[in-house]
PDB file of C-alpha atoms and ligand atoms in Angstrom:
ATOM      1  CA  UNK A 634      15.429  73.828 -24.065  1.00  0.00           C
ATOM      2  CA  UNK A 635      14.800  70.837 -21.362  1.00  0.00           C
ATOM      3  CA  UNK A 636      18.205  70.374 -19.197  1.00  0.00           C
ATOM      4  CA  UNK A 637      20.067  66.607 -19.544  1.00  0.00           C
ATOM      5  CA  UNK A 638      21.958  65.548 -16.526  1.00  0.00           C
ATOM      6  CA  UNK A 639      25.387  66.230 -17.767  1.00  0.00           C
ATOM      7  CA  UNK A 640      23.849  70.034 -18.745  1.00  0.00           C
ATOM      8  CA  UNK A 641      25.965  71.763 -15.977  1.00  0.00           C
ATOM      9  CA  UNK A 642      28.926  70.271 -16.351  1.00  0.00           C
ATOM     10  CA  UNK A 643      29.081  70.388 -20.566  1.00  0.00           C
ATOM     11  CA  UNK A 644      28.011  74.233 -20.815  1.00  0.00           C
ATOM     12  CA  UNK A 645      30.899  74.887 -17.371  1.00  0.00           C
ATOM     13  CA  UNK A 646      33.440  73.291 -18.935  1.00  0.00           C
ATOM     14  CA  UNK A 647      32.110  75.059 -23.159  1.00  0.00           C
ATOM     15  CA  UNK A 648      32.790  78.233 -21.253  1.00  0.00           C
ATOM     16  CA  UNK A 649      36.566  77.848 -19.836  1.00  0.00           C
ATOM     17  CA  UNK A 650      38.008  76.181 -22.510  1.00  0.00           C
ATOM     18  CA  UNK A 651      36.443  78.630 -25.505  1.00  0.00           C
ATOM     19  CA  UNK A 652      37.456  81.997 -22.885  1.00  0.00           C
ATOM     20  CA  UNK A 653      41.670  79.443 -22.926  1.00  0.00           C
ATOM     21  CA  UNK A 654      41.527  79.057 -26.211  1.00  0.00           C
ATOM     22  CA  UNK A 655      40.185  82.868 -27.279  1.00  0.00           C
ATOM     23  CA  UNK A 656      43.619  83.717 -25.598  1.00  0.00           C
ATOM     24  CA  UNK A 657      46.372  84.592 -27.721  1.00  0.00           C
ATOM     25  CA  UNK A 658      49.412  82.312 -27.084  1.00  0.00           C
ATOM     26  CA  UNK A 659      50.847  84.872 -24.783  1.00  0.00           C
ATOM     27  CA  UNK A 660      48.099  84.436 -22.389  1.00  0.00           C
ATOM     28  CA  UNK A 661      48.126  81.533 -21.893  1.00  0.00           C
ATOM     29  CA  UNK A 662      50.814  82.262 -18.541  1.00  0.00           C
ATOM     30  CA  UNK A 663      54.650  80.223 -19.599  1.00  0.00           C
ATOM     31  CA  UNK A 664      56.314  77.668 -20.516  1.00  0.00           C
ATOM     32  CA  UNK A 665      54.791  77.181 -24.300  1.00  0.00           C
ATOM     33  CA  UNK A 666      57.549  76.205 -26.887  1.00  0.00           C
ATOM     34  CA  UNK A 667      56.120  75.842 -30.039  1.00  0.00           C
ATOM     35  CA  UNK A 668      56.919  72.023 -31.148  1.00  0.00           C
ATOM     36  CA  UNK A 669      55.279  71.512 -34.588  1.00  0.00           C
ATOM     37  CA  UNK A 670      55.118  74.569 -37.640  1.00  0.00           C
ATOM     38  CA  UNK A 671      53.984  73.995 -41.376  1.00  0.00           C
ATOM     39  CA  UNK A 672      52.943  76.638 -43.172  1.00  0.00           C
ATOM     40  CA  UNK A 673      49.598  78.417 -41.373  1.00  0.00           C
ATOM     41  CA  UNK A 674      49.707  75.617 -38.651  1.00  0.00           C
ATOM     42  CA  UNK A 675      51.825  76.163 -35.330  1.00  0.00           C
ATOM     43  CA  UNK A 676      51.085  73.635 -32.179  1.00  0.00           C
ATOM     44  CA  UNK A 677      52.755  74.727 -29.240  1.00  0.00           C
ATOM     45  CA  UNK A 678      52.854  72.317 -26.126  1.00  0.00           C
ATOM     46  CA  UNK A 679      53.808  72.694 -22.407  1.00  0.00           C
ATOM     47  CA  UNK A 680      56.535  69.861 -20.792  1.00  0.00           C
ATOM     48  CA  UNK A 681      53.589  69.066 -17.607  1.00  0.00           C
ATOM     49  CA  UNK A 682      53.152  65.650 -15.519  1.00  0.00           C
ATOM     50  CA  UNK A 683      50.712  64.843 -13.186  1.00  0.00           C
ATOM     51  CA  UNK A 684      51.839  61.917 -10.183  1.00  0.00           C
ATOM     52  CA  UNK A 685      54.924  60.912 -12.741  1.00  0.00           C
ATOM     53  CA  UNK A 686      53.101  61.229 -16.088  1.00  0.00           C
ATOM     54  CA  UNK A 687      52.979  63.594 -19.239  1.00  0.00           C
ATOM     55  CA  UNK A 688      49.766  65.110 -19.722  1.00  0.00           C
ATOM     56  CA  UNK A 689      51.167  67.968 -21.796  1.00  0.00           C
ATOM     57  CA  UNK A 690      48.647  70.710 -22.144  1.00  0.00           C
ATOM     58  CA  UNK A 691      48.902  71.159 -26.200  1.00  0.00           C
ATOM     59  CA  UNK A 692      47.292  73.774 -27.540  1.00  0.00           C
ATOM     60  CA  UNK A 693      47.337  74.881 -32.278  1.00  0.00           C
ATOM     61  CA  UNK A 694      46.027  77.297 -34.373  1.00  0.00           C
ATOM     62  CA  UNK A 695      45.430  76.933 -37.963  1.00  0.00           C
ATOM     63  CA  UNK A 696      44.241  79.048 -40.432  1.00  0.00           C
ATOM     64  CA  UNK A 697      42.752  77.549 -43.953  1.00  0.00           C
ATOM     65  CA  UNK A 698      41.232  78.633 -46.054  1.00  0.00           C
ATOM     66  CA  UNK A 699      37.789  77.989 -48.307  1.00  0.00           C
ATOM     67  CA  UNK A 700      35.541  75.948 -45.250  1.00  0.00           C
ATOM     68  CA  UNK A 701      33.383  77.536 -42.436  1.00  0.00           C
ATOM     69  CA  UNK A 702      33.957  76.717 -38.889  1.00  0.00           C
ATOM     70  CA  UNK A 703      30.346  75.058 -39.071  1.00  0.00           C
ATOM     71  CA  UNK A 704      31.705  73.068 -41.194  1.00  0.00           C
ATOM     72  CA  UNK A 705      35.210  71.991 -39.507  1.00  0.00           C
ATOM     73  CA  UNK A 706      32.803  71.679 -36.143  1.00  0.00           C
ATOM     74  CA  UNK A 707      29.870  69.850 -38.041  1.00  0.00           C
ATOM     75  CA  UNK A 708      33.045  67.080 -40.088  1.00  0.00           C
ATOM     76  CA  UNK A 709      35.003  67.235 -35.959  1.00  0.00           C
ATOM     77  CA  UNK A 710      31.515  66.315 -33.827  1.00  0.00           C
ATOM     78  CA  UNK A 711      29.947  64.113 -36.492  1.00  0.00           C
ATOM     79  CA  UNK A 712      30.022  60.336 -35.620  1.00  0.00           C
ATOM     80  CA  UNK A 713      29.995  58.960 -39.453  1.00  0.00           C
ATOM     81  CA  UNK A 714      32.990  61.344 -40.093  1.00  0.00           C
ATOM     82  CA  UNK A 715      35.352  59.933 -37.238  1.00  0.00           C
ATOM     83  CA  UNK A 716      36.650  56.720 -39.148  1.00  0.00           C
ATOM     84  CA  UNK A 717      37.771  58.198 -41.889  1.00  0.00           C
ATOM     85  CA  UNK A 718      40.599  61.684 -40.132  1.00  0.00           C
ATOM     86  CA  UNK A 719      40.569  59.472 -37.217  1.00  0.00           C
ATOM     87  CA  UNK A 720      43.689  57.531 -38.004  1.00  0.00           C
ATOM     88  CA  UNK A 721      44.369  56.266 -33.771  1.00  0.00           C
ATOM     89  CA  UNK A 722      41.015  54.981 -33.745  1.00  0.00           C
ATOM     90  CA  UNK A 723      41.113  50.984 -33.127  1.00  0.00           C
ATOM     91  CA  UNK A 724      36.549  51.357 -32.428  1.00  0.00           C
ATOM     92  CA  UNK A 725      34.453  53.777 -31.003  1.00  0.00           C
ATOM     93  CA  UNK A 726      30.747  53.967 -30.670  1.00  0.00           C
ATOM     94  CA  UNK A 727      28.125  56.106 -29.739  1.00  0.00           C
ATOM     95  CA  UNK A 728      27.323  55.291 -25.622  1.00  0.00           C
ATOM     96  CA  UNK A 729      24.494  58.067 -25.349  1.00  0.00           C
ATOM     97  CA  UNK A 730      22.808  60.295 -27.777  1.00  0.00           C
ATOM     98  CA  UNK A 731      21.704  62.995 -24.735  1.00  0.00           C
ATOM     99  CA  UNK A 732      20.811  65.706 -27.125  1.00  0.00           C
ATOM    100  CA  UNK A 733      21.269  66.263 -31.050  1.00  0.00           C
ATOM    101  CA  UNK A 734      24.563  68.543 -29.489  1.00  0.00           C
ATOM    102  CA  UNK A 735      25.230  66.522 -27.374  1.00  0.00           C
ATOM    103  CA  UNK A 736      26.366  62.666 -27.314  1.00  0.00           C
ATOM    104  CA  UNK A 737      28.735  60.303 -24.721  1.00  0.00           C
ATOM    105  CA  UNK A 738      31.492  58.617 -27.637  1.00  0.00           C
ATOM    106  CA  UNK A 739      33.104  55.350 -26.103  1.00  0.00           C
ATOM    107  CA  UNK A 740      37.139  55.353 -28.086  1.00  0.00           C
ATOM    108  CA  UNK A 741      39.071  52.615 -27.862  1.00  0.00           C
ATOM    109  CA  UNK A 742      43.310  53.922 -30.153  1.00  0.00           C
ATOM    110  CA  UNK A 743      45.679  51.689 -31.809  1.00  0.00           C
ATOM    111  CA  UNK A 744      48.000  50.726 -28.996  1.00  0.00           C
ATOM    112  CA  UNK A 745      51.727  52.409 -29.054  1.00  0.00           C
ATOM    113  CA  UNK A 746      53.963  50.162 -28.845  1.00  0.00           C
ATOM    114  CA  UNK A 747      55.260  49.837 -25.945  1.00  0.00           C
ATOM    115  CA  UNK A 748      52.571  51.637 -24.391  1.00  0.00           C
ATOM    116  CA  UNK A 749      49.065  49.293 -23.154  1.00  0.00           C
ATOM    117  CA  UNK A 750      46.384  49.863 -25.475  1.00  0.00           C
ATOM    118  CA  UNK A 751      44.300  52.979 -24.225  1.00  0.00           C
ATOM    119  CA  UNK A 752      40.245  53.632 -24.440  1.00  0.00           C
ATOM    120  CA  UNK A 753      38.172  56.711 -23.576  1.00  0.00           C
ATOM    121  CA  UNK A 754      34.689  57.605 -22.768  1.00  0.00           C
ATOM    122  CA  UNK A 755      34.003  61.343 -23.055  1.00  0.00           C
ATOM    123  CA  UNK A 756      30.749  63.119 -23.674  1.00  0.00           C
ATOM    124  CA  UNK A 757      31.239  65.748 -27.149  1.00  0.00           C
ATOM    125  CA  UNK A 758      28.696  69.286 -27.279  1.00  0.00           C
ATOM    126  CA  UNK A 759      28.559  71.663 -30.272  1.00  0.00           C
ATOM    127  CA  UNK A 760      27.706  74.829 -30.234  1.00  0.00           C
ATOM    128  CA  UNK A 761      27.798  78.076 -31.764  1.00  0.00           C
ATOM    129  CA  UNK A 762      28.423  80.706 -29.770  1.00  0.00           C
ATOM    130  CA  UNK A 763      27.971  84.689 -31.209  1.00  0.00           C
ATOM    131  CA  UNK A 764      31.124  86.785 -32.265  1.00  0.00           C
ATOM    132  CA  UNK A 765      30.318  89.462 -29.556  1.00  0.00           C
ATOM    133  CA  UNK A 766      34.052  91.274 -31.127  1.00  0.00           C
ATOM    134  CA  UNK A 767      32.398  91.750 -34.803  1.00  0.00           C
ATOM    135  CA  UNK A 768      28.985  91.845 -33.936  1.00  0.00           C
ATOM    136  CA  UNK A 769      27.941  91.682 -38.348  1.00  0.00           C
ATOM    137  CA  UNK A 770      30.822  88.731 -38.039  1.00  0.00           C
ATOM    138  CA  UNK A 771      30.057  85.357 -38.030  1.00  0.00           C
ATOM    139  CA  UNK A 772      29.206  83.657 -35.827  1.00  0.00           C
ATOM    140  CA  UNK A 773      31.687  81.613 -34.210  1.00  0.00           C
ATOM    141  CA  UNK A 774      31.798  77.455 -32.895  1.00  0.00           C
ATOM    142  CA  UNK A 775      33.098  75.353 -30.954  1.00  0.00           C
ATOM    143  CA  UNK A 776      32.953  71.416 -30.193  1.00  0.00           C
ATOM    144  CA  UNK A 777      34.363  70.575 -26.798  1.00  0.00           C
ATOM    145  CA  UNK A 778      34.971  67.285 -25.691  1.00  0.00           C
ATOM    146  CA  UNK A 779      35.657  66.379 -21.610  1.00  0.00           C
ATOM    147  CA  UNK A 780      35.757  63.115 -20.259  1.00  0.00           C
ATOM    148  CA  UNK A 781      32.898  60.917 -18.812  1.00  0.00           C
ATOM    149  CA  UNK A 782      32.328  57.937 -16.762  1.00  0.00           C
ATOM    150  CA  UNK A 783      29.875  55.520 -18.100  1.00  0.00           C
ATOM    151  CA  UNK A 784      28.619  52.532 -15.437  1.00  0.00           C
ATOM    152  CA  UNK A 785      28.268  50.038 -18.116  1.00  0.00           C
ATOM    153  CA  UNK A 786      32.101  50.308 -19.557  1.00  0.00           C
ATOM    154  CA  UNK A 787      33.709  50.928 -16.529  1.00  0.00           C
ATOM    155  CA  UNK A 788      38.079  51.946 -16.508  1.00  0.00           C
ATOM    156  CA  UNK A 789      40.480  49.453 -17.011  1.00  0.00           C
ATOM    157  CA  UNK A 790      38.597  46.876 -16.498  1.00  0.00           C
ATOM    158  CA  UNK A 791      39.010  45.420 -19.594  1.00  0.00           C
ATOM    159  CA  UNK A 792      42.787  45.185 -21.894  1.00  0.00           C
ATOM    160  CA  UNK A 793      42.423  49.054 -22.037  1.00  0.00           C
ATOM    161  CA  UNK A 794      44.154  51.343 -20.763  1.00  0.00           C
ATOM    162  CA  UNK A 795      41.570  54.262 -19.551  1.00  0.00           C
ATOM    163  CA  UNK A 796      43.038  57.829 -20.733  1.00  0.00           C
ATOM    164  CA  UNK A 797      41.574  60.912 -19.668  1.00  0.00           C
ATOM    165  CA  UNK A 798      40.813  64.408 -22.001  1.00  0.00           C
ATOM    166  CA  UNK A 799      39.532  67.725 -23.090  1.00  0.00           C
ATOM    167  CA  UNK A 800      40.000  68.981 -26.084  1.00  0.00           C
ATOM    168  CA  UNK A 801      38.087  71.845 -27.391  1.00  0.00           C
ATOM    169  CA  UNK A 802      38.389  73.029 -30.343  1.00  0.00           C
ATOM    170  CA  UNK A 803      37.172  76.186 -30.998  1.00  0.00           C
ATOM    171  CA  UNK A 804      36.394  77.998 -35.447  1.00  0.00           C
ATOM    172  CA  UNK A 805      36.473  81.476 -36.570  1.00  0.00           C
ATOM    173  CA  UNK A 806      35.146  81.958 -40.075  1.00  0.00           C
ATOM    174  CA  UNK A 807      36.257  85.023 -41.768  1.00  0.00           C
ATOM    175  CA  UNK A 808      35.069  86.820 -44.703  1.00  0.00           C
ATOM    176  CA  UNK A 809      37.022  88.336 -47.342  1.00  0.00           C
ATOM    177  CA  UNK A 810      34.052  90.259 -49.230  1.00  0.00           C
ATOM    178  CA  UNK A 811      35.035  90.666 -52.997  1.00  0.00           C
ATOM    179  CA  UNK A 812      35.796  94.423 -54.614  1.00  0.00           C
ATOM    180  CA  UNK A 813      33.171  93.597 -56.917  1.00  0.00           C
ATOM    181  CA  UNK A 814      29.975  92.494 -54.695  1.00  0.00           C
ATOM    182  CA  UNK A 815      29.466  89.312 -56.364  1.00  0.00           C
ATOM    183  CA  UNK A 816      28.251  86.595 -54.605  1.00  0.00           C
ATOM    184  CA  UNK A 817      30.902  84.965 -51.702  1.00  0.00           C
ATOM    185  CA  UNK A 818      32.971  81.984 -52.422  1.00  0.00           C
ATOM    186  CA  UNK A 819      34.889  79.434 -51.204  1.00  0.00           C
ATOM    187  CA  UNK A 820      37.221  81.880 -52.125  1.00  0.00           C
ATOM    188  CA  UNK A 821      36.236  83.770 -49.911  1.00  0.00           C
ATOM    189  CA  UNK A 822      36.561  82.459 -46.460  1.00  0.00           C
ATOM    190  CA  UNK A 823      38.924  81.316 -44.383  1.00  0.00           C
ATOM    191  CA  UNK A 824      38.625  79.435 -40.733  1.00  0.00           C
ATOM    192  CA  UNK A 825      41.216  79.723 -37.367  1.00  0.00           C
ATOM    193  CA  UNK A 826      41.568  77.247 -35.888  1.00  0.00           C
ATOM    194  CA  UNK A 827      42.373  76.758 -32.538  1.00  0.00           C
ATOM    195  CA  UNK A 828      42.933  72.951 -31.369  1.00  0.00           C
ATOM    196  CA  UNK A 829      44.002  72.624 -27.457  1.00  0.00           C
ATOM    197  CA  UNK A 830      44.270  68.735 -25.760  1.00  0.00           C
ATOM    198  CA  UNK A 831      44.704  68.281 -22.455  1.00  0.00           C
ATOM    199  CA  UNK A 832      45.450  64.085 -22.376  1.00  0.00           C
ATOM    200  CA  UNK A 833      46.073  62.080 -19.717  1.00  0.00           C
ATOM    201  CA  UNK A 834      47.012  58.726 -20.492  1.00  0.00           C
ATOM    202  CA  UNK A 835      46.016  56.809 -17.541  1.00  0.00           C
ATOM    203  CA  UNK A 836      48.593  54.230 -16.585  1.00  0.00           C
ATOM    204  CA  UNK A 837      52.232  54.392 -15.864  1.00  0.00           C
ATOM    205  CA  UNK A 838      54.673  54.455 -20.039  1.00  0.00           C
ATOM    206  CA  UNK A 839      57.602  55.915 -20.524  1.00  0.00           C
ATOM    207  CA  UNK A 840      57.703  60.523 -20.684  1.00  0.00           C
ATOM    208  CA  UNK A 841      60.092  60.148 -24.047  1.00  0.00           C
ATOM    209  CA  UNK A 842      56.991  57.333 -25.904  1.00  0.00           C
ATOM    210  CA  UNK A 843      54.610  59.676 -24.886  1.00  0.00           C
ATOM    211  CA  UNK A 844      55.890  62.832 -25.811  1.00  0.00           C
ATOM    212  CA  UNK A 845      57.818  61.192 -29.212  1.00  0.00           C
ATOM    213  CA  UNK A 846      54.416  59.952 -30.523  1.00  0.00           C
ATOM    214  CA  UNK A 847      51.702  63.376 -29.105  1.00  0.00           C
ATOM    215  CA  UNK A 848      55.474  65.088 -31.571  1.00  0.00           C
ATOM    216  CA  UNK A 849      54.620  62.774 -34.040  1.00  0.00           C
ATOM    217  CA  UNK A 850      50.538  62.123 -34.313  1.00  0.00           C
ATOM    218  CA  UNK A 851      48.487  65.832 -32.772  1.00  0.00           C
ATOM    219  CA  UNK A 852      50.347  68.105 -36.583  1.00  0.00           C
ATOM    220  CA  UNK A 853      49.806  64.279 -38.106  1.00  0.00           C
ATOM    221  CA  UNK A 854      46.528  64.064 -37.421  1.00  0.00           C
ATOM    222  CA  UNK A 855      45.173  68.043 -37.608  1.00  0.00           C
ATOM    223  CA  UNK A 856      46.871  68.107 -41.448  1.00  0.00           C
ATOM    224  CA  UNK A 857      45.089  65.112 -42.079  1.00  0.00           C
ATOM    225  CA  UNK A 858      42.037  66.131 -40.454  1.00  0.00           C
ATOM    226  CA  UNK A 859      41.897  69.503 -42.245  1.00  0.00           C
ATOM    227  CA  UNK A 860      42.851  68.065 -45.699  1.00  0.00           C
ATOM    228  CA  UNK A 861      39.654  66.013 -45.573  1.00  0.00           C
ATOM    229  CA  UNK A 862      37.193  68.532 -44.883  1.00  0.00           C
ATOM    230  CA  UNK A 863      38.902  71.095 -46.759  1.00  0.00           C
ATOM    231  CA  UNK A 864      38.286  67.525 -49.535  1.00  0.00           C
ATOM    232  CA  UNK A 865      34.397  66.633 -48.350  1.00  0.00           C
ATOM    233  CA  UNK A 866      33.431  70.152 -48.707  1.00  0.00           C
ATOM    234  CA  UNK A 867      35.100  71.731 -51.780  1.00  0.00           C
ATOM    235  CA  UNK A 868      31.724  70.827 -54.035  1.00  0.00           C
ATOM    236  CA  UNK A 869      29.362  71.864 -51.589  1.00  0.00           C
ATOM    237  CA  UNK A 870      27.254  74.926 -50.618  1.00  0.00           C
ATOM    238  CA  UNK A 871      29.429  76.733 -47.690  1.00  0.00           C
ATOM    239  CA  UNK A 872      28.165  76.373 -44.943  1.00  0.00           C
ATOM    240  CA  UNK A 873      27.949  79.435 -41.943  1.00  0.00           C
TER     241      UNK A 873
HETATM  242  O1  9MC B 324      40.084  64.945 -30.142  1.00  0.00           O
HETATM  243  S1  9MC B 324      39.811  64.639 -29.895  1.00  0.00           S
HETATM  244  O2  9MC B 324      38.376  64.395 -29.097  1.00  0.00           O
HETATM  245  C1  9MC B 324      38.567  63.597 -31.520  1.00  0.00           C
HETATM  246  C2  9MC B 324      38.210  62.468 -31.192  1.00  0.00           C
HETATM  247  O3  9MC B 324      39.045  61.172 -31.809  1.00  0.00           O
HETATM  248  C3  9MC B 324      40.589  62.397 -29.837  1.00  0.00           C
HETATM  249  C4  9MC B 324      42.593  63.414 -30.290  1.00  0.00           C
HETATM  250  C5  9MC B 324      43.303  62.717 -29.200  1.00  0.00           C
HETATM  251  C6  9MC B 324      42.938  61.506 -28.787  1.00  0.00           C
HETATM  252  C7  9MC B 324      44.199  60.722 -28.168  1.00  0.00           C
HETATM  253  C8  9MC B 324      44.126  58.702 -27.501  1.00  0.00           C
HETATM  254  C9  9MC B 324      44.600  59.024 -26.257  1.00  0.00           C
HETATM  255  C10 9MC B 324      45.811  59.150 -27.716  1.00  0.00           C
HETATM  256  C11 9MC B 324      46.911  57.808 -26.719  1.00  0.00           C
HETATM  257  C12 9MC B 324      47.586  58.263 -25.113  1.00  0.00           C
HETATM  258  C13 9MC B 324      48.691  57.629 -24.738  1.00  0.00           C
HETATM  259  C14 9MC B 324      48.713  55.769 -26.518  1.00  0.00           C
HETATM  260  C15 9MC B 324      47.770  56.470 -26.617  1.00  0.00           C
HETATM  261  C16 9MC B 324      46.329  59.803 -27.831  1.00  0.00           C
HETATM  262  C17 9MC B 324      47.967  60.026 -28.954  1.00  0.00           C
HETATM  263  C18 9MC B 324      47.727  59.974 -29.716  1.00  0.00           C
HETATM  264  C19 9MC B 324      48.324  60.591 -29.906  1.00  0.00           C
HETATM  265  C20 9MC B 324      47.852  61.199 -31.251  1.00  0.00           C
HETATM  266  C21 9MC B 324      47.528  62.652 -31.692  1.00  0.00           C
HETATM  267  C22 9MC B 324      46.450  62.823 -31.484  1.00  0.00           C
HETATM  268  C23 9MC B 324      45.511  62.212 -32.555  1.00  0.00           C
HETATM  269  C24 9MC B 324      45.719  61.246 -32.426  1.00  0.00           C
HETATM  270  N1  9MC B 324      46.527  60.397 -31.523  1.00  0.00           N
HETATM  271  C25 9MC B 324      44.721  60.189 -28.419  1.00  0.00           C
HETATM  272  C26 9MC B 324      41.634  61.294 -28.611  1.00  0.00           C
HETATM  273  C27 9MC B 324      40.856  61.943 -28.513  1.00  0.00           C
END
């Protein structure tokens, strides 16, 4: 395949982020606190500051019945669905279509008082990975989003403070074949979703405000996104 200008960075980040996402929370180093739990969803964060700014890494693990990893990643990656599930989004533009699995986005997020409004430029890459733990198991799918520069959209020129993020959505499909050899239906599949994110808010914002925002928004985001995928796929054929 022809390589594009971002390929070396994309390939390095994907390998690094997938390796971290696949580690259990115990292996990810110390200091992870469980801060939200809802059924199968568990959300952990580590309190970290860079130059006095809150950049708390987040790691969420969720198991959702009835959907596959390919479906979850497709609804997360594809810009045409984003306004349906990303509630804090004010505006989204695809700045560049580098390939069918690599896009560059500009997003502005709704202002969260008293912080000033934020925007972000990031490349987004979707990839299928071989399931090296279970050779004949379904493939693993991932989407990695990582901040990047855009000469046409320099940081902190307009009203928005530029944020910097690295996000990894890793999805492992599980099939529980029916006893009687019947065809696989949505009742026989589930997806283990691992969502990792580090968001640097770019400019100063009160730590207490940011932590309250993250505590409220991340559980809401993951529940809303997964419910959206369940609803969008329930009458469609399974996509592995
Ligand atoms: O996974 S993605 O790539 C999906 C594509 O959209 C992603 C996720 C999250 C963000 C984001 C950007 C800015 C903020 C804050 C920081 C200071 C003020 C605004 C937040 C905070 C608001 C929290 C939040 C958490 C989860 C979901 C949405 N909102 C989150 C951006 C992209």
